[in-house]
Structure formats: C-alpha cells, structure tokens
PDB file of C-alpha atoms in Angstrom:
ATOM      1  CA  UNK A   1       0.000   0.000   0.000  1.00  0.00           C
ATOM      2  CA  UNK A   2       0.974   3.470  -0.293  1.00  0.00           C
ATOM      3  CA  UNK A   3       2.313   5.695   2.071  1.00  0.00           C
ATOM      4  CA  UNK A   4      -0.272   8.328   1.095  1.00  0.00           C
ATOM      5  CA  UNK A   5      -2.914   5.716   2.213  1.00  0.00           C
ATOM      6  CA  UNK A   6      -1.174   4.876   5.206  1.00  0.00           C
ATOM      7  CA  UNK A   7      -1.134   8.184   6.414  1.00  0.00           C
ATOM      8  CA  UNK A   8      -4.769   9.562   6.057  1.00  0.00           C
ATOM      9  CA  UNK A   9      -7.346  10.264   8.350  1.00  0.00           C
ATOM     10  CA  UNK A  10      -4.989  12.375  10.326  1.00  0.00           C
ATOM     11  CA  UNK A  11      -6.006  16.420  11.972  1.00  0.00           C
ATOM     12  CA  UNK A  12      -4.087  19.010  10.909  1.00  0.00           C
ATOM     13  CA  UNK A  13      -1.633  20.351  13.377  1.00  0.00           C
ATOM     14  CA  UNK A  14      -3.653  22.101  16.403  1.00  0.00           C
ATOM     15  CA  UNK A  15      -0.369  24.899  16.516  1.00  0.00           C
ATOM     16  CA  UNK A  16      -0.753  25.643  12.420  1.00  0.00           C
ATOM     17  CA  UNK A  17      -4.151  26.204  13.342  1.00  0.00           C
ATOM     18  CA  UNK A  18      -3.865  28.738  15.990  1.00  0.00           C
ATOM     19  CA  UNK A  19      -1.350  30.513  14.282  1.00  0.00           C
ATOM     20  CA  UNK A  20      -2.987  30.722  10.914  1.00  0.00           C
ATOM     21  CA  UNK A  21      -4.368  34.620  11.192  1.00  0.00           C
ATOM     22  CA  UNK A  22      -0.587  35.062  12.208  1.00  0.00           C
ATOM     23  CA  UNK A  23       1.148  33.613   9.453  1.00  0.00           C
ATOM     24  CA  UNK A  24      -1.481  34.569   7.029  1.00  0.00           C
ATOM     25  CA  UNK A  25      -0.329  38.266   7.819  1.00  0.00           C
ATOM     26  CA  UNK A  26       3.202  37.247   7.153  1.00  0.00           C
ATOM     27  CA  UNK A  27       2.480  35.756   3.991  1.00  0.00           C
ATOM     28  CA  UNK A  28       1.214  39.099   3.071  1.00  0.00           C
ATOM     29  CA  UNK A  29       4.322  40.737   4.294  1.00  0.00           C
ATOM     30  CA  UNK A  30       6.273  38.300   2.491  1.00  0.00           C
ATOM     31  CA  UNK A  31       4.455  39.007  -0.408  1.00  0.00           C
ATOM     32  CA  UNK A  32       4.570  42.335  -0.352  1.00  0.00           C
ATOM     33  CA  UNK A  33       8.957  42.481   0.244  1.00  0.00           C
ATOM     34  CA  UNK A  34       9.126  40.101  -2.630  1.00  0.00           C
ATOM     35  CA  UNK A  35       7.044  41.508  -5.352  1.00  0.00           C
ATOM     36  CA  UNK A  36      10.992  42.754  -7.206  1.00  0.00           C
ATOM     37  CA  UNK A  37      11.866  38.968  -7.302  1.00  0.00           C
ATOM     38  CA  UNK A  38       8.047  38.097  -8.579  1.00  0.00           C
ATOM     39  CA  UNK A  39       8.559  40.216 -11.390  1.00  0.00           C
ATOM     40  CA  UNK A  40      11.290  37.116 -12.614  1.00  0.00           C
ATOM     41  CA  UNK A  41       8.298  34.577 -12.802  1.00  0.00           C
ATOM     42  CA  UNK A  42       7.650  33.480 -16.216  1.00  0.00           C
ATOM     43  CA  UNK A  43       5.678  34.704 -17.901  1.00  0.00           C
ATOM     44  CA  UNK A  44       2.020  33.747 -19.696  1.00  0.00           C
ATOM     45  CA  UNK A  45       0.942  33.348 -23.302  1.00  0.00           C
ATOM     46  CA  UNK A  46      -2.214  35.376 -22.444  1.00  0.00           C
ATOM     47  CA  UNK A  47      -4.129  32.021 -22.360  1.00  0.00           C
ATOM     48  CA  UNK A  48      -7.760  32.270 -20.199  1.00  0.00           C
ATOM     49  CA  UNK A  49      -7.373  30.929 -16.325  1.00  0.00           C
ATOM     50  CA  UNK A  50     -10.486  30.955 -14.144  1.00  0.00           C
ATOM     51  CA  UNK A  51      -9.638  31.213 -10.724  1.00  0.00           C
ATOM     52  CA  UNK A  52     -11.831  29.535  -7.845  1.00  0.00           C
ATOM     53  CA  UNK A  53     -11.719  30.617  -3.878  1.00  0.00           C
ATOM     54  CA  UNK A  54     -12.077  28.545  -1.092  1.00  0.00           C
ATOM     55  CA  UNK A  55     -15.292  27.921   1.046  1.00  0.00           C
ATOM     56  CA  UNK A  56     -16.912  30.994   2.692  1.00  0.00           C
ATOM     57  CA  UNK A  57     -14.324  33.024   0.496  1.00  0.00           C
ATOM     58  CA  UNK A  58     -15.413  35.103  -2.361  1.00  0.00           C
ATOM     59  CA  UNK A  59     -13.861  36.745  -5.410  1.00  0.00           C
ATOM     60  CA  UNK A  60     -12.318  39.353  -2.890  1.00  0.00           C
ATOM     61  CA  UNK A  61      -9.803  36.782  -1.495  1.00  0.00           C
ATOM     62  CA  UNK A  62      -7.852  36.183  -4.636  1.00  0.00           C
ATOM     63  CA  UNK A  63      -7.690  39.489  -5.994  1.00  0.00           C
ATOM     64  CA  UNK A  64      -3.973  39.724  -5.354  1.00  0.00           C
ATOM     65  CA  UNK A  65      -3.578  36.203  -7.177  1.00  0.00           C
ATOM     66  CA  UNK A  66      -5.384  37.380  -9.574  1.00  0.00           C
ATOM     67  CA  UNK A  67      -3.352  40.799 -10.235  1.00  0.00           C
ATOM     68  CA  UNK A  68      -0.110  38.778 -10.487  1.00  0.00           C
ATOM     69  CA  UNK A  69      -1.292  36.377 -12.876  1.00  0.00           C
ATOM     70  CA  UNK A  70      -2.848  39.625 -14.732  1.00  0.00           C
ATOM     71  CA  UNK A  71       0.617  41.175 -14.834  1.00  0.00           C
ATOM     72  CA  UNK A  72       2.269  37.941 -16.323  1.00  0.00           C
ATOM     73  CA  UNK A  73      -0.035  38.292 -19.698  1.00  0.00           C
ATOM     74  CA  UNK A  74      -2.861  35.740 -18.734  1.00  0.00           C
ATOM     75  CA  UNK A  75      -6.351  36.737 -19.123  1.00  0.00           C
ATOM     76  CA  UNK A  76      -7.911  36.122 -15.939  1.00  0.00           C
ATOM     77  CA  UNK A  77     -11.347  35.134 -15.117  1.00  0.00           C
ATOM     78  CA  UNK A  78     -13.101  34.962 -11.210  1.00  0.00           C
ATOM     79  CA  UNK A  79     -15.719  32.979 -10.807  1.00  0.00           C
ATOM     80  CA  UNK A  80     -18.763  35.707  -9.971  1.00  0.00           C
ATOM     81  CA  UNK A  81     -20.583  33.235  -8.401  1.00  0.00           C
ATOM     82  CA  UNK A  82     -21.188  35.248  -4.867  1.00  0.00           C
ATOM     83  CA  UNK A  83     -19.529  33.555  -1.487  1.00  0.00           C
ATOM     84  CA  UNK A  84     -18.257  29.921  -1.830  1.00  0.00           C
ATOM     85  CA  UNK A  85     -20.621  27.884   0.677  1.00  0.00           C
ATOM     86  CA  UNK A  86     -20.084  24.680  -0.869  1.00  0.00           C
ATOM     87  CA  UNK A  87     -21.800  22.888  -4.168  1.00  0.00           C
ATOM     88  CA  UNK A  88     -24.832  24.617  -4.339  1.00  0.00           C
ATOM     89  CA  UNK A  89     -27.094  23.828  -7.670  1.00  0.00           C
ATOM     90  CA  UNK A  90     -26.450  27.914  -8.536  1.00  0.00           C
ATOM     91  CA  UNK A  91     -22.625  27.277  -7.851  1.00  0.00           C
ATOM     92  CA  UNK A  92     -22.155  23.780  -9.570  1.00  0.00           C
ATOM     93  CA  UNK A  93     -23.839  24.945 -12.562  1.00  0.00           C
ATOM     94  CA  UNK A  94     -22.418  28.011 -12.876  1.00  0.00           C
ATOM     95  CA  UNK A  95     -18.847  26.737 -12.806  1.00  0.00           C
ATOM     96  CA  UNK A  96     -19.832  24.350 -15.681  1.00  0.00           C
ATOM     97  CA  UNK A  97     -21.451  27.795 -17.452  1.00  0.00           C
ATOM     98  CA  UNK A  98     -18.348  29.814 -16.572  1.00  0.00           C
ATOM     99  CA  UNK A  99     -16.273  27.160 -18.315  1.00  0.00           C
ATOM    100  CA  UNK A 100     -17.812  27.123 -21.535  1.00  0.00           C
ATOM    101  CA  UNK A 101     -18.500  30.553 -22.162  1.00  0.00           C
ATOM    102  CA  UNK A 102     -14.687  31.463 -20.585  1.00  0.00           C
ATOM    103  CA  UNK A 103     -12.995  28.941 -22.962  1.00  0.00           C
ATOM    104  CA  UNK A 104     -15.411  29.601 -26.048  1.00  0.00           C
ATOM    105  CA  UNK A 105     -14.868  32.944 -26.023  1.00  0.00           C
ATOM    106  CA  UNK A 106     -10.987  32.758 -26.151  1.00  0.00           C
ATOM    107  CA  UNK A 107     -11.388  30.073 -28.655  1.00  0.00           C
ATOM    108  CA  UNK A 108      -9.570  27.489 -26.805  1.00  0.00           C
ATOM    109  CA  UNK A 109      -9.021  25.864 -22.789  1.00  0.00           C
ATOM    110  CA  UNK A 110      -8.575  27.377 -19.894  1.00  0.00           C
ATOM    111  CA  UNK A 111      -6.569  26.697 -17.152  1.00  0.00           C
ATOM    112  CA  UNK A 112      -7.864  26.738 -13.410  1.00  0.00           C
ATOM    113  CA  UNK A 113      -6.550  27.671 -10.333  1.00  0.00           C
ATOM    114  CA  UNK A 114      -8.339  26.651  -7.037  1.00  0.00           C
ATOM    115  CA  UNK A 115      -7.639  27.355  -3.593  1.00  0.00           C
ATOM    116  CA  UNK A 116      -8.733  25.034  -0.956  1.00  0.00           C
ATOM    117  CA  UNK A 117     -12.838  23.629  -1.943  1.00  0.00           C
ATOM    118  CA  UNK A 118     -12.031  25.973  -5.342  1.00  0.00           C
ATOM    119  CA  UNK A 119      -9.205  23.490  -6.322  1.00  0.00           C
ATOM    120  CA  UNK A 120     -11.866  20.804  -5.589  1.00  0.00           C
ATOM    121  CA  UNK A 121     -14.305  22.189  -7.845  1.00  0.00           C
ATOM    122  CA  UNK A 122     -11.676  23.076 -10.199  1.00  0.00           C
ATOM    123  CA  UNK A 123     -10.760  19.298 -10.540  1.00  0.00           C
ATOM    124  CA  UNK A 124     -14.217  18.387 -11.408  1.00  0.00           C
ATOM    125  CA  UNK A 125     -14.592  20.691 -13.788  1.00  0.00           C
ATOM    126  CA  UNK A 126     -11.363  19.230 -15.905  1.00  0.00           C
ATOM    127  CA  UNK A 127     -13.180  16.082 -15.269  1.00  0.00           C
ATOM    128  CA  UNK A 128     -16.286  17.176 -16.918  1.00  0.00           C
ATOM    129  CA  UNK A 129     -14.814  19.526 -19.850  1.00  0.00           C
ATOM    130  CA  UNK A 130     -11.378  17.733 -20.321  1.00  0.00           C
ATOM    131  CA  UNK A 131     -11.128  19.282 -24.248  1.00  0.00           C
ATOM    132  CA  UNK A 132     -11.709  22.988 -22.422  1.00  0.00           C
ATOM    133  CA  UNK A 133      -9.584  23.036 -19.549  1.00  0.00           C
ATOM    134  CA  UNK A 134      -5.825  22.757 -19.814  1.00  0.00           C
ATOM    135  CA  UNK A 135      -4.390  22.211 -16.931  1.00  0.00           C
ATOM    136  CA  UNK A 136      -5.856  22.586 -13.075  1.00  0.00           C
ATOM    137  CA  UNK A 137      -3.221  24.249  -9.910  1.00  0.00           C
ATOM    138  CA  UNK A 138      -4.869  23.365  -6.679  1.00  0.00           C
ATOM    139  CA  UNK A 139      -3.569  25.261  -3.704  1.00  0.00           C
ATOM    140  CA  UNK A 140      -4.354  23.369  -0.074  1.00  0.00           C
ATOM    141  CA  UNK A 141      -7.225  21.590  -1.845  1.00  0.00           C
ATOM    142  CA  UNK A 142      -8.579  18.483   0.531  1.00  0.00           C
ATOM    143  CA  UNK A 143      -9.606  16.745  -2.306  1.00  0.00           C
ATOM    144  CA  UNK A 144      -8.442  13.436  -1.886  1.00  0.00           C
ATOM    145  CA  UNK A 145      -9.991  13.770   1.651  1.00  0.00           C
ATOM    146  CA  UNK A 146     -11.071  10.398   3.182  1.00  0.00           C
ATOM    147  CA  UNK A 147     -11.938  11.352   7.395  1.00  0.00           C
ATOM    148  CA  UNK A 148     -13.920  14.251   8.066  1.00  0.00           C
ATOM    149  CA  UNK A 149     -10.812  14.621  10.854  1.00  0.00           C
ATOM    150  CA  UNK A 150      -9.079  15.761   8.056  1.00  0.00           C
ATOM    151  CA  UNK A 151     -10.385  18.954   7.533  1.00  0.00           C
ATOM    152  CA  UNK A 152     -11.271  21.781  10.162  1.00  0.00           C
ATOM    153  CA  UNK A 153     -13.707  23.755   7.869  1.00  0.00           C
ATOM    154  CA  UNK A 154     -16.064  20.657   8.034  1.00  0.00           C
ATOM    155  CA  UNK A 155     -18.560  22.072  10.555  1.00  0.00           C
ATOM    156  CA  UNK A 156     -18.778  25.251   7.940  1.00  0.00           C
ATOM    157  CA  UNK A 157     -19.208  22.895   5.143  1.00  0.00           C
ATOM    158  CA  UNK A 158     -21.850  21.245   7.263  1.00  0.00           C
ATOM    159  CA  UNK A 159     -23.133  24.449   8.509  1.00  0.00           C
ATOM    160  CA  UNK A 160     -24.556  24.956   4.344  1.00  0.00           C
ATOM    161  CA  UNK A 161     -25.316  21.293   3.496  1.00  0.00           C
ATOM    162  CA  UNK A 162     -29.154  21.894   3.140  1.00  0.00           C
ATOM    163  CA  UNK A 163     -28.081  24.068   0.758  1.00  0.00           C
ATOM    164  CA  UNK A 164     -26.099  22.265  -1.496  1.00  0.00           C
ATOM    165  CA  UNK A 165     -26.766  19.277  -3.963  1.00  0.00           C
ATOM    166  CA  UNK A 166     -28.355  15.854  -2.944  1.00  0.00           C
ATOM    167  CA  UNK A 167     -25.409  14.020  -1.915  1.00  0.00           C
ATOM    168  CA  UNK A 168     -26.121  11.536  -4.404  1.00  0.00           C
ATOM    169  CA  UNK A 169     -24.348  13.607  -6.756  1.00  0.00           C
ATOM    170  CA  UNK A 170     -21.447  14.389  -5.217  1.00  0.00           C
ATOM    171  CA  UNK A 171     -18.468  13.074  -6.610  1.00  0.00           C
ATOM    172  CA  UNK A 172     -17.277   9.378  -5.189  1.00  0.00           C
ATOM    173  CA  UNK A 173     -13.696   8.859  -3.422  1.00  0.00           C
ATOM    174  CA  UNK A 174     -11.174  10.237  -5.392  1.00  0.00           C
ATOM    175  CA  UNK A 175      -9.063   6.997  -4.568  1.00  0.00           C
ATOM    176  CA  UNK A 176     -11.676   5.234  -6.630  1.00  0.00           C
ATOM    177  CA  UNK A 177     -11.438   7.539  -9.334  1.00  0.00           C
ATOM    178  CA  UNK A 178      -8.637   7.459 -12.020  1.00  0.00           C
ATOM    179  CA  UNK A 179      -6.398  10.729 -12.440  1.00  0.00           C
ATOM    180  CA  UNK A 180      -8.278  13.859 -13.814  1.00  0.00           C
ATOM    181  CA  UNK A 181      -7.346  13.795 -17.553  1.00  0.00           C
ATOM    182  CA  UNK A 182      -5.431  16.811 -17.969  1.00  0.00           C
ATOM    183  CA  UNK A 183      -2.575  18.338 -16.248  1.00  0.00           C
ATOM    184  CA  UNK A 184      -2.408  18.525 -12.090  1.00  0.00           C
ATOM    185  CA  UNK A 185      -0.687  20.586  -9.619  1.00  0.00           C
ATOM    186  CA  UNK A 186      -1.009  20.251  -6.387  1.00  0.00           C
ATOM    187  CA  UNK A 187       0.583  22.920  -3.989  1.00  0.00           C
ATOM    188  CA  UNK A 188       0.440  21.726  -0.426  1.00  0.00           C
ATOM    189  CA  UNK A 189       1.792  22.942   3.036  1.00  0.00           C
ATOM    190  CA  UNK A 190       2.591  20.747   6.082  1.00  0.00           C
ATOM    191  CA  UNK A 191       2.384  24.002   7.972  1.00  0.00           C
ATOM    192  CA  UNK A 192      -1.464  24.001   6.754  1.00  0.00           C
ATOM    193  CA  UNK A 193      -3.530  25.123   9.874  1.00  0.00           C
ATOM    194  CA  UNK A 194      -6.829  24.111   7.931  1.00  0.00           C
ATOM    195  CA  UNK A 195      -6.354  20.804   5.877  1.00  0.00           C
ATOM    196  CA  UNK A 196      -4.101  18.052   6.527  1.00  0.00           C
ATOM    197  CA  UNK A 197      -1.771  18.236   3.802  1.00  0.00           C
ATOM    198  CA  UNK A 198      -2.013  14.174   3.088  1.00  0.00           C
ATOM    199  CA  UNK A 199      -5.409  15.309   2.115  1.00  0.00           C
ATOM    200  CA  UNK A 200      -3.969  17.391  -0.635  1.00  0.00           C
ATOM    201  CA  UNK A 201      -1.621  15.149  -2.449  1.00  0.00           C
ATOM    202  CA  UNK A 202      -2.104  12.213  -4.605  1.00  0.00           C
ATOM    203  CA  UNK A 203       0.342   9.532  -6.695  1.00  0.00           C
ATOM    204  CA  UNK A 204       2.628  11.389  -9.124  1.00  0.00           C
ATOM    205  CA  UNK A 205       2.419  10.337 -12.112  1.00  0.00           C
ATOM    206  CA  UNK A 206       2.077  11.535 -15.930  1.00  0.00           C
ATOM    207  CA  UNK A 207       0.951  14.642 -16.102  1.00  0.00           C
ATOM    208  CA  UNK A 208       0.356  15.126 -12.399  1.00  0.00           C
ATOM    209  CA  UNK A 209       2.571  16.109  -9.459  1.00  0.00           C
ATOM    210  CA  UNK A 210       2.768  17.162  -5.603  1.00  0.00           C
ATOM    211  CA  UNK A 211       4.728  20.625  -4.962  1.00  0.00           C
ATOM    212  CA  UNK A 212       5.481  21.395  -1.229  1.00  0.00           C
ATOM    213  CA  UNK A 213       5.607  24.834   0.165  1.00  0.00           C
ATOM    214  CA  UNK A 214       6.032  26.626   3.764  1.00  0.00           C
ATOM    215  CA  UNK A 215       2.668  28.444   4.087  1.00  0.00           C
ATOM    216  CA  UNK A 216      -0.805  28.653   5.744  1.00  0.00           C
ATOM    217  CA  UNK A 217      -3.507  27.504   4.989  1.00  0.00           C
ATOM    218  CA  UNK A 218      -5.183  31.532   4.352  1.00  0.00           C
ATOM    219  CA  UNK A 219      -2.398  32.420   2.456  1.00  0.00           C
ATOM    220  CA  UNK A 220      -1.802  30.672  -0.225  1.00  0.00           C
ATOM    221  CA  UNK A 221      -3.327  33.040  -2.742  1.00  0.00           C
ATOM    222  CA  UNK A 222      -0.217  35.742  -1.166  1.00  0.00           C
ATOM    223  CA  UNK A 223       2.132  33.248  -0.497  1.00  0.00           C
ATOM    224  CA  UNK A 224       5.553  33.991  -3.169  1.00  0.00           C
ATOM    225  CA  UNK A 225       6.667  30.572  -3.283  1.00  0.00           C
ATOM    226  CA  UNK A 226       3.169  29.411  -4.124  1.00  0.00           C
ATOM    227  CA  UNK A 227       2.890  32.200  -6.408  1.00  0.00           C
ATOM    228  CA  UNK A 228       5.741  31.097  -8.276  1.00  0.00           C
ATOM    229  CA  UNK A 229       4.876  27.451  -8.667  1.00  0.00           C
ATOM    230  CA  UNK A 230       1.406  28.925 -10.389  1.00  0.00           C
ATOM    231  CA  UNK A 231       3.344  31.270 -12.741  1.00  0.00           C
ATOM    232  CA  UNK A 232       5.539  28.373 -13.540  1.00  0.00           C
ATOM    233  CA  UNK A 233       3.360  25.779 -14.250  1.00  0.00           C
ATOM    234  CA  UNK A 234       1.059  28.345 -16.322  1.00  0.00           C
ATOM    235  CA  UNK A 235       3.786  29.145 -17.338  1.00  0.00           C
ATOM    236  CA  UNK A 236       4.024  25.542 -19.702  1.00  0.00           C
ATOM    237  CA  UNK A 237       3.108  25.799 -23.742  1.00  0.00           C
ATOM    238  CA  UNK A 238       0.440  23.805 -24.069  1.00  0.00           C
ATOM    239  CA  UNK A 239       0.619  20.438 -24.801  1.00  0.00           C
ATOM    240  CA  UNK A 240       3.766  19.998 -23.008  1.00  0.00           C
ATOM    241  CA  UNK A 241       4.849  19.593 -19.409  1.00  0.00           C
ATOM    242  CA  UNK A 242       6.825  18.350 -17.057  1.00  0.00           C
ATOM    243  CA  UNK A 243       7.251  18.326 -13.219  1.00  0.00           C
ATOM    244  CA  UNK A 244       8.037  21.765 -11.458  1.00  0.00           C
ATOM    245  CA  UNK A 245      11.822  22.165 -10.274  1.00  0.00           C
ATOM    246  CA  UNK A 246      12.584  25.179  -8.739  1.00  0.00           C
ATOM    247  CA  UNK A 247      14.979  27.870 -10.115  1.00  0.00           C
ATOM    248  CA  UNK A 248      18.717  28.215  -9.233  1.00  0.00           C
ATOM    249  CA  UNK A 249      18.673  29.971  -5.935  1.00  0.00           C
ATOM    250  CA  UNK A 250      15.466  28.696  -4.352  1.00  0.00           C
ATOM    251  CA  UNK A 251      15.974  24.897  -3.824  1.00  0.00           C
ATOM    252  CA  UNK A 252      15.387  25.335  -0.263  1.00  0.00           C
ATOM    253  CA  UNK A 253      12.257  26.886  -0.359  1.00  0.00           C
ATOM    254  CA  UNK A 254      11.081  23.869  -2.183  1.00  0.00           C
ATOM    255  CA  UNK A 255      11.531  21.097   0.578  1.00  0.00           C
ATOM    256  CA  UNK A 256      10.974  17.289  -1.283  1.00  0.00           C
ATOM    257  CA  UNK A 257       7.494  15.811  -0.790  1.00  0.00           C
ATOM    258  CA  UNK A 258       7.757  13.066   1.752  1.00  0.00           C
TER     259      UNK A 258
END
C-alpha cells in the first residue's frame, strides 16, 4: 500500500491552526517584500485561467492572485458566483457555465486555479470539460480527503449542506477515481492550519505532481513561493509539461514531498 494511504485520516496540526491569522499576515508581508523577485516569474501566453476561492471566500480573497497572474499576460477570469458555501445547484452549474462561455470565447481551454474547496471544484470541472480546460493548480485543496478529521472547515461545510446538492451527486472517493485527464498541480503545506496536507496530495504520475511549500492555509493566494509554482506551471506551452523544479537559488524553499 501506499504511504499516502497509510497516512490519512490524520487532523491538521492544532499549533498551524492557531497561528494561521498570524502567518497569514506574514504571507502578506512576504508578499509584499518580494514583489521585485516576482517580477522574474515566467511569464504567460495570455491564455484564459479561471480562478476559484475557497469555502466561505469570495472573489475578494484572490484578488492579489489574480493581479499577479494579470501582470504575467494571462487573461484572468473569477468565478462571480457570490460567497463559496459549498456545491450549491447555482454554484455547480455556474462553474460548468463559466467554463464554456470562458474557454469559447478565447477560442480554446482554460486553465484553473483553485484554492482550498475551489481546487476541488476546479478538478471536477477538468473532469467534466477535459477538451476545455488545460491544466488545473490546486492550492491546499482536501480533495483526496477520506476522514472528516481531516479537515477543520467541516462544521462550515456542514453548517450549508441543506443548501447544497443531494449528496447523491457528489463526486465518489477520489481513490476510486482514475487521475483527472489533464494536467495537475497540487501545492500543499505541512504548515497548513486548515487541511491536513495528506489530504492534498495524490500519486505522481504523468501529467500530475505534488509541490510542497512553507505556508498557511489563508495564504496561499499571497504566499511567493506558491505564487511562483502557479506562474511556472502556467507558465508551460500547451501540450507539453513536465514536473516543477525550482529555479537556481530557491531549492530550499522547495523542501521534497515526503
């Protein structure tokens, strides 16, 4: 068995979760004192990404995200859909509306970045549209989630459930499921205050890969090693790829994926 499977059904770290307003704040600041050395990330081919926040977050919380990737070339969608409280039948079918009119009107797929339940939804979506989305970034997405332990926003979640879709559509285990059929990166933190981060991971493979950064769970979307992972992988012409290595100099904030 794998030692992904052996390890599930574990809490994230009760300290990362106190401190997670703290370091949230810092990975502003960091963000912020780095924005000289973000203007070295690659940059885009003006291709359409869609960019999903996480639950009880709306289009407000990845503004700054969403500015960066502007200023790298890429044409940048949010997802208008209101507050993220989960798959609601406006949310789930709006995502699958988004994605067609983003990537018809460009003439071609879109990639989509997701941060925490986002990243979730983002994966179904390549699922659903595979020919219209080109690649999918999660950042601290739970998706291959198998103990409710594993995730702290749960009683939210929960808190919305009677407004969301019967849960006879929701998507089975993703360790039943074969890979998503396009291109996956998933950014996680074992500093994550929110998710466990063996929630966040799954095999590498082809076309799919884990990247490990130093960040809460809040701040991904200001995070600049995180930030630079998405610019990279973007980043990609399409119909190529291969796994992220970090540039000369910044190895070590890249520590290897246990």
């Amino acid at each position: 068995m794998s030692p992904l499977h052996l390890v599930r059904g574990t809490a994230p770290g009760l300290f990362w979760y106190l401190t997670e307003p703290t370091r949230a704040a810092l990975d502003v600041g960091e963000f912020v004192a780095t924005r000289s050395m973000l203007r070295g990330a690659p940059s885009g081919d003006g291709h359409p990404v869609l960019v999903f926040p996480g639950l009880g977050a709306t289009d407000s919380s990845t503004v700054m995200l969403r500015r960066f990737l502007s200023g790298l070339g890429y044409q940048v969608h949010p997802w208008r859909l209101g507050r993220n409280i989960g798959p609601t039948r406006r949310a789930v079918d709006g995502m699958h509306a988004l994605v067609k009119k983003v990537s018809d009107e460009h003439g071609g797929p879109v990639s989509i970045v997701g941060w925490s339940l986002g990243g979730i939804f983002a994966r179904e979506m390549a699922r659903d549209h595979p020919h219209r989305v080109r690649q999918v970034i999660t950042m601290g997405s739970p998706y291959n989630m198998s103990d409710p332990v594993q995730s702290r926003a749960m009683p939210a979640f929960a808190l919305f459930s009677r407004l969301h879709i019967p849960r006879d559509e929701f998507p089975p285990l993703e360790s039943t499921r074969p890979p998503i059929p396009v291109p996956a990166t998933s950014i996680y933190s074992k500093t994550d205050g929110i998710v466990s981060w063996e929630s966040c991971v799954e095999e590498p493979g082809l076309r799919r890969e884990n990247v490990q950064v130093s960040s809460s769970h809040l701040g991904y979307g200001f995070n600049s090693t995180v930030l630079w992972v998405v610019a990279d992988r973007l980043a990609q012409a399409e119909g190529t790829w291969a796994p992220f290595a970090a540039p000369p100099g910044m190895a070590r904030l890249y520590p290897r994926a246990a």
